[in-house]
Amino acid sequence: MSHNSIVSTKYWHNLEDGRIQCDVCPRACKLRDGQRGVCYVRGREDDEIKLYSYGRSSGFCIDPIEKKPLNHFYPGSSVLSFGTAGCNLACKFCQNWDMSKSREMDTLCDTALPEQLAQTAQHMGCNSIAFTYNDPVIFMEYAMDVAAACHELGLNSVAVTAGYICPQPRQEFYAHMDAANVDLKGFTEQFYKKICGGSLAAVLDTLNYLKQETSVWFEITTLLIPEQNDSEQELHQQCEWHYEN
């Protein structure tokens, strides 16, 4: 892997037992030297947590914005979509598992610096760039730099995300985003733990944050899986939560 794809990060802290804890997402991976987090693209090196996928992108495609899906954010416009390797969840129904669980980033990803992506999107007549296929919170440093380059050219930045991120990095990440589609994957802690390897409460906290404390336009998607997250009771509880919040 090119050395340029490895960058320092700031959301981590030292533990008394000598390990370092990553503070980007609620997984709170506790790492010894040379270890990677569950997301695989963040790991410990030189007594800090580094990102290993900066400038490494894949899955380039020009889509209608409705495919993200965002139905009320510049409808009819085009968006340049891309992702990287890795993910901080482990959804058993993942449609992009070949990217989200890849451990071969050099063969999977092309080099694409933030300014290059923004210029390409502008050249192709896109209104926005979307971070998709895998969750951009795990490569937030790269995503934020791409968003900044987009804003310099008058383009928008869109996060397609599961919303599984801690409060402090969440504030910085969404300060760079214009829109988001948040995958609310189910509405029970059991589903999140068993099927996704995550936590419902953390995602609901992100949704509340987006509505109450930001100007980010966001829409919510729930993929219904028969006999897993589609019971009448669960859907009723989810709709009630949306109405009340």
CSV table of C-alpha atoms in Angstrom, one decimal:
chain,number,residue,atom,x,y,z
A,1,MET,CA,0.0,0.0,0.0
A,2,SER,CA,1.2,3.5,-0.8
A,3,HIS,CA,2.5,5.4,2.2
A,4,ASN,CA,0.4,8.3,1.2
A,5,SER,CA,-2.7,6.3,2.0
A,6,ILE,CA,-1.7,6.1,5.7
A,7,VAL,CA,-2.5,9.2,7.8
A,8,SER,CA,-2.6,10.1,11.5
A,9,THR,CA,-6.0,10.4,13.2
A,10,LYS,CA,-7.1,12.1,16.5
A,11,TYR,CA,-10.0,10.2,17.9
A,12,TRP,CA,-8.3,7.8,20.2
A,13,HIS,CA,-6.8,7.6,23.7
A,14,ASN,CA,-4.3,5.5,25.7
A,15,LEU,CA,-5.4,2.8,28.1
A,16,GLU,CA,-3.6,1.9,31.4
A,17,ASP,CA,-2.8,-1.6,30.1
A,18,GLY,CA,-0.8,-0.2,27.2
A,19,ARG,CA,-3.5,-0.6,24.5
A,20,ILE,CA,-4.9,2.3,22.6
A,21,GLN,CA,-8.7,2.7,22.2
A,22,CYS,CA,-10.2,4.0,18.9
A,23,ASP,CA,-12.9,6.5,19.7
A,24,VAL,CA,-14.6,6.9,16.3
A,25,CYS,CA,-17.4,4.4,16.8
A,26,PRO,CA,-19.1,2.6,19.7
A,27,ARG,CA,-17.1,-0.5,19.1
A,28,ALA,CA,-14.2,1.2,20.9
A,29,CYS,CA,-11.6,-1.2,19.5
A,30,LYS,CA,-8.7,-1.6,22.0
A,31,LEU,CA,-5.5,-2.3,20.0
A,32,ARG,CA,-1.9,-3.3,20.6
A,33,ASP,CA,0.8,-2.3,18.2
A,34,GLY,CA,0.2,-3.6,14.7
A,35,GLN,CA,-3.5,-4.6,15.3
A,36,ARG,CA,-6.4,-3.3,13.1
A,37,GLY,CA,-9.8,-2.4,14.3
A,38,VAL,CA,-13.0,-4.3,13.3
A,39,CYS,CA,-13.4,-1.9,10.4
A,40,TYR,CA,-9.9,-3.0,9.2
A,41,VAL,CA,-9.0,0.5,7.8
A,42,ARG,CA,-8.1,2.0,11.2
A,43,GLY,CA,-5.2,0.5,13.2
A,44,ARG,CA,-2.4,1.1,15.7
A,45,GLU,CA,1.0,2.1,14.4
A,46,ASP,CA,3.7,4.2,16.1
A,47,ASP,CA,1.7,4.5,19.3
A,48,GLU,CA,-1.3,6.1,17.6
A,49,ILE,CA,-4.4,5.2,15.5
A,50,LYS,CA,-3.9,5.6,11.8
A,51,LEU,CA,-6.2,5.5,8.8
A,52,TYR,CA,-4.9,3.1,6.1
A,53,SER,CA,-7.3,4.0,3.3
A,54,TYR,CA,-6.9,7.7,2.7
A,55,GLY,CA,-7.2,8.4,-1.0
A,56,ARG,CA,-8.0,4.8,-1.8
A,57,SER,CA,-11.4,4.6,-3.5
A,58,SER,CA,-13.5,2.1,-5.5
A,59,GLY,CA,-16.9,1.5,-7.1
A,60,PHE,CA,-16.9,4.8,-9.0
A,61,CYS,CA,-20.3,5.4,-10.6
A,62,ILE,CA,-22.5,8.3,-11.6
A,63,ASP,CA,-26.0,7.8,-10.2
A,64,PRO,CA,-29.3,9.7,-9.9
A,65,ILE,CA,-29.4,11.1,-6.4
A,66,GLU,CA,-32.6,9.0,-5.8
A,67,LYS,CA,-30.5,5.9,-5.9
A,68,LYS,CA,-28.7,6.8,-2.6
A,69,PRO,CA,-31.6,6.9,-1.8
A,70,LEU,CA,-32.4,10.6,-1.3
A,71,ASN,CA,-35.8,11.6,-2.7
A,72,HIS,CA,-35.9,15.3,-1.6
A,73,PHE,CA,-32.4,16.5,-2.0
A,74,TYR,CA,-31.9,18.1,-5.4
A,75,PRO,CA,-34.2,15.6,-7.1
A,76,GLY,CA,-33.3,14.7,-10.6
A,77,SER,CA,-29.6,15.6,-10.1
A,78,SER,CA,-26.6,13.3,-10.6
A,79,VAL,CA,-24.1,12.2,-7.9
A,80,LEU,CA,-20.6,10.7,-8.2
A,81,SER,CA,-20.6,7.7,-5.9
A,82,PHE,CA,-17.7,5.9,-4.4
A,83,GLY,CA,-16.5,3.9,-1.4
A,84,THR,CA,-13.5,2.3,0.1
A,85,ALA,CA,-12.7,-1.0,1.9
A,86,GLY,CA,-13.9,-1.9,5.3
A,87,CYS,CA,-16.9,-1.3,7.6
A,88,ASN,CA,-17.5,-1.0,11.3
A,89,LEU,CA,-20.7,-3.2,11.3
A,90,ALA,CA,-21.0,-6.8,10.2
A,91,CYS,CA,-24.5,-7.0,8.7
A,92,LYS,CA,-25.2,-10.5,7.6
A,93,PHE,CA,-27.3,-9.2,4.7
A,94,CYS,CA,-24.7,-6.7,3.4
A,95,GLN,CA,-25.1,-6.1,-0.4
A,96,ASN,CA,-21.6,-4.7,-0.7
A,97,TRP,CA,-19.7,-7.4,1.3
A,98,ASP,CA,-17.0,-7.7,-1.4
A,99,MET,CA,-16.0,-4.1,-0.6
A,100,SER,CA,-17.0,-3.7,3.1
A,101,LYS,CA,-15.2,-6.9,4.2
A,102,SER,CA,-12.3,-6.7,1.7
A,103,ARG,CA,-8.8,-7.2,3.2
A,104,GLU,CA,-7.0,-6.5,-0.1
A,105,MET,CA,-7.3,-2.7,-0.5
A,106,ASP,CA,-4.4,-2.4,-3.0
A,107,THR,CA,-6.2,-4.7,-5.5
A,108,LEU,CA,-9.6,-3.3,-4.7
A,109,CYS,CA,-9.0,0.4,-4.7
A,110,ASP,CA,-7.7,3.1,-7.0
A,111,THR,CA,-5.9,6.2,-5.9
A,112,ALA,CA,-8.1,9.3,-5.9
A,113,LEU,CA,-7.2,12.4,-4.0
A,114,PRO,CA,-9.9,14.8,-2.7
A,115,GLU,CA,-9.3,17.5,-5.3
A,116,GLN,CA,-9.3,15.0,-8.2
A,117,LEU,CA,-12.7,13.6,-7.1
A,118,ALA,CA,-14.3,17.0,-6.8
A,119,GLN,CA,-12.9,18.1,-10.2
A,120,THR,CA,-14.2,14.8,-11.8
A,121,ALA,CA,-17.6,15.3,-10.3
A,122,GLN,CA,-17.8,18.8,-11.6
A,123,HIS,CA,-16.5,17.8,-15.0
A,124,MET,CA,-19.2,15.1,-15.3
A,125,GLY,CA,-22.0,17.5,-14.4
A,126,CYS,CA,-22.7,16.1,-10.9
A,127,ASN,CA,-24.3,18.2,-8.2
A,128,SER,CA,-22.9,16.1,-5.4
A,129,ILE,CA,-20.4,13.4,-4.3
A,130,ALA,CA,-21.7,10.5,-2.2
A,131,PHE,CA,-19.7,8.3,0.2
A,132,THR,CA,-21.4,5.0,-0.1
A,133,TYR,CA,-21.0,1.2,-0.4
A,134,ASN,CA,-19.2,1.1,2.9
A,135,ASP,CA,-19.7,3.5,5.9
A,136,PRO,CA,-17.8,6.8,5.5
A,137,VAL,CA,-17.4,7.3,9.3
A,138,ILE,CA,-14.5,4.8,9.2
A,139,PHE,CA,-12.6,6.9,6.7
A,140,MET,CA,-13.9,10.2,8.0
A,141,GLU,CA,-10.6,12.1,7.5
A,142,TYR,CA,-10.7,11.3,3.8
A,143,ALA,CA,-14.4,11.9,3.5
A,144,MET,CA,-14.1,15.3,5.2
A,145,ASP,CA,-11.3,16.4,2.9
A,146,VAL,CA,-13.3,15.3,-0.2
A,147,ALA,CA,-16.3,17.3,1.2
A,148,ALA,CA,-14.1,20.4,1.6
A,149,ALA,CA,-12.8,20.1,-1.9
A,150,CYS,CA,-16.4,19.7,-3.2
A,151,HIS,CA,-17.5,22.8,-1.3
A,152,GLU,CA,-14.7,24.8,-2.9
A,153,LEU,CA,-16.3,24.0,-6.3
A,154,GLY,CA,-19.9,24.5,-5.1
A,155,LEU,CA,-20.7,20.8,-4.9
A,156,ASN,CA,-22.5,19.0,-2.2
A,157,SER,CA,-21.3,16.1,0.0
A,158,VAL,CA,-23.6,13.1,0.8
A,159,ALA,CA,-23.0,10.4,3.4
A,160,VAL,CA,-24.7,7.1,3.1
A,161,THR,CA,-24.2,5.7,6.5
A,162,ALA,CA,-25.5,3.5,9.3
A,163,GLY,CA,-25.0,6.3,11.8
A,164,TYR,CA,-22.8,4.2,14.1
A,165,ILE,CA,-20.4,6.8,15.3
A,166,CYS,CA,-19.5,8.4,18.7
A,167,PRO,CA,-20.6,11.9,19.6
A,168,GLN,CA,-17.3,13.8,19.3
A,169,PRO,CA,-16.2,12.6,15.9
A,170,ARG,CA,-19.9,12.8,14.8
A,171,GLN,CA,-20.0,16.5,15.3
A,172,GLU,CA,-16.9,17.1,13.1
A,173,PHE,CA,-18.0,14.6,10.5
A,174,TYR,CA,-21.5,16.0,9.9
A,175,ALA,CA,-20.2,19.6,9.9
A,176,HIS,CA,-18.8,18.7,6.5
A,177,MET,CA,-21.9,16.9,5.1
A,178,ASP,CA,-24.8,18.5,3.3
A,179,ALA,CA,-27.0,15.5,3.3
A,180,ALA,CA,-27.2,11.9,4.6
A,181,ASN,CA,-29.2,8.8,4.2
A,182,VAL,CA,-29.1,6.8,7.4
A,183,ASP,CA,-29.7,3.1,7.3
A,184,LEU,CA,-31.9,2.3,10.4
A,185,LYS,CA,-31.4,-1.4,10.0
A,186,GLY,CA,-34.1,-2.5,12.4
A,187,PHE,CA,-35.7,-1.4,15.6
A,188,THR,CA,-34.6,-3.9,18.3
A,189,GLU,CA,-31.3,-4.2,20.1
A,190,GLN,CA,-31.5,-8.0,19.5
A,191,PHE,CA,-31.6,-7.4,15.7
A,192,TYR,CA,-28.6,-5.0,15.8
A,193,LYS,CA,-26.6,-7.3,18.0
A,194,LYS,CA,-27.4,-10.6,16.3
A,195,ILE,CA,-27.6,-9.5,12.6
A,196,CYS,CA,-25.5,-6.3,12.4
A,197,GLY,CA,-23.0,-6.6,15.3
A,198,GLY,CA,-23.9,-3.1,16.6
A,199,SER,CA,-26.3,-1.2,18.8
A,200,LEU,CA,-29.6,0.4,18.0
A,201,ALA,CA,-29.3,3.1,20.8
A,202,ALA,CA,-26.2,4.6,19.2
A,203,VAL,CA,-27.9,5.0,15.8
A,204,LEU,CA,-31.0,6.6,17.3
A,205,ASP,CA,-28.7,9.0,19.1
A,206,THR,CA,-27.2,10.0,15.8
A,207,LEU,CA,-30.7,10.5,14.2
A,208,ASN,CA,-31.7,12.7,17.1
A,209,TYR,CA,-28.4,14.6,16.8
A,210,LEU,CA,-28.9,15.2,13.1
A,211,LYS,CA,-32.5,16.5,13.6
A,212,GLN,CA,-31.9,18.6,16.7
A,213,GLU,CA,-28.4,20.0,16.3
A,214,THR,CA,-27.5,20.2,12.6
A,215,SER,CA,-28.8,21.6,9.3
A,216,VAL,CA,-27.9,18.4,7.4
A,217,TRP,CA,-30.7,17.2,5.2
A,218,PHE,CA,-31.3,13.5,6.1
A,219,GLU,CA,-33.6,10.7,5.1
A,220,ILE,CA,-33.9,7.3,6.7
A,221,THR,CA,-34.0,3.9,5.0
A,222,THR,CA,-35.0,0.6,6.6
A,223,LEU,CA,-34.5,-2.6,4.6
A,224,LEU,CA,-37.2,-5.1,5.7
A,225,ILE,CA,-36.0,-8.7,6.0
A,226,PRO,CA,-38.8,-11.3,6.3
A,227,GLU,CA,-39.1,-12.7,9.9
A,228,GLN,CA,-36.1,-10.7,11.1
A,229,ASN,CA,-37.2,-7.0,11.4
A,230,ASP,CA,-40.6,-6.9,9.8
A,231,SER,CA,-43.0,-7.8,12.6
A,232,GLU,CA,-46.1,-5.6,13.0
A,233,GLN,CA,-45.1,-4.7,16.5
A,234,GLU,CA,-41.5,-3.7,15.6
A,235,LEU,CA,-42.7,-1.6,12.6
A,236,HIS,CA,-45.3,0.1,14.8
A,237,GLN,CA,-42.7,0.9,17.4
A,238,GLN,CA,-40.4,2.4,14.8
A,239,CYS,CA,-43.1,4.5,13.3
A,240,GLU,CA,-44.1,5.8,16.7
A,241,TRP,CA,-40.5,6.7,17.4
A,242,HIS,CA,-40.3,8.7,14.1
A,243,TYR,CA,-43.5,10.5,15.0
A,244,GLU,CA,-42.4,11.4,18.5
A,245,ASN,CA,-38.9,12.4,17.5
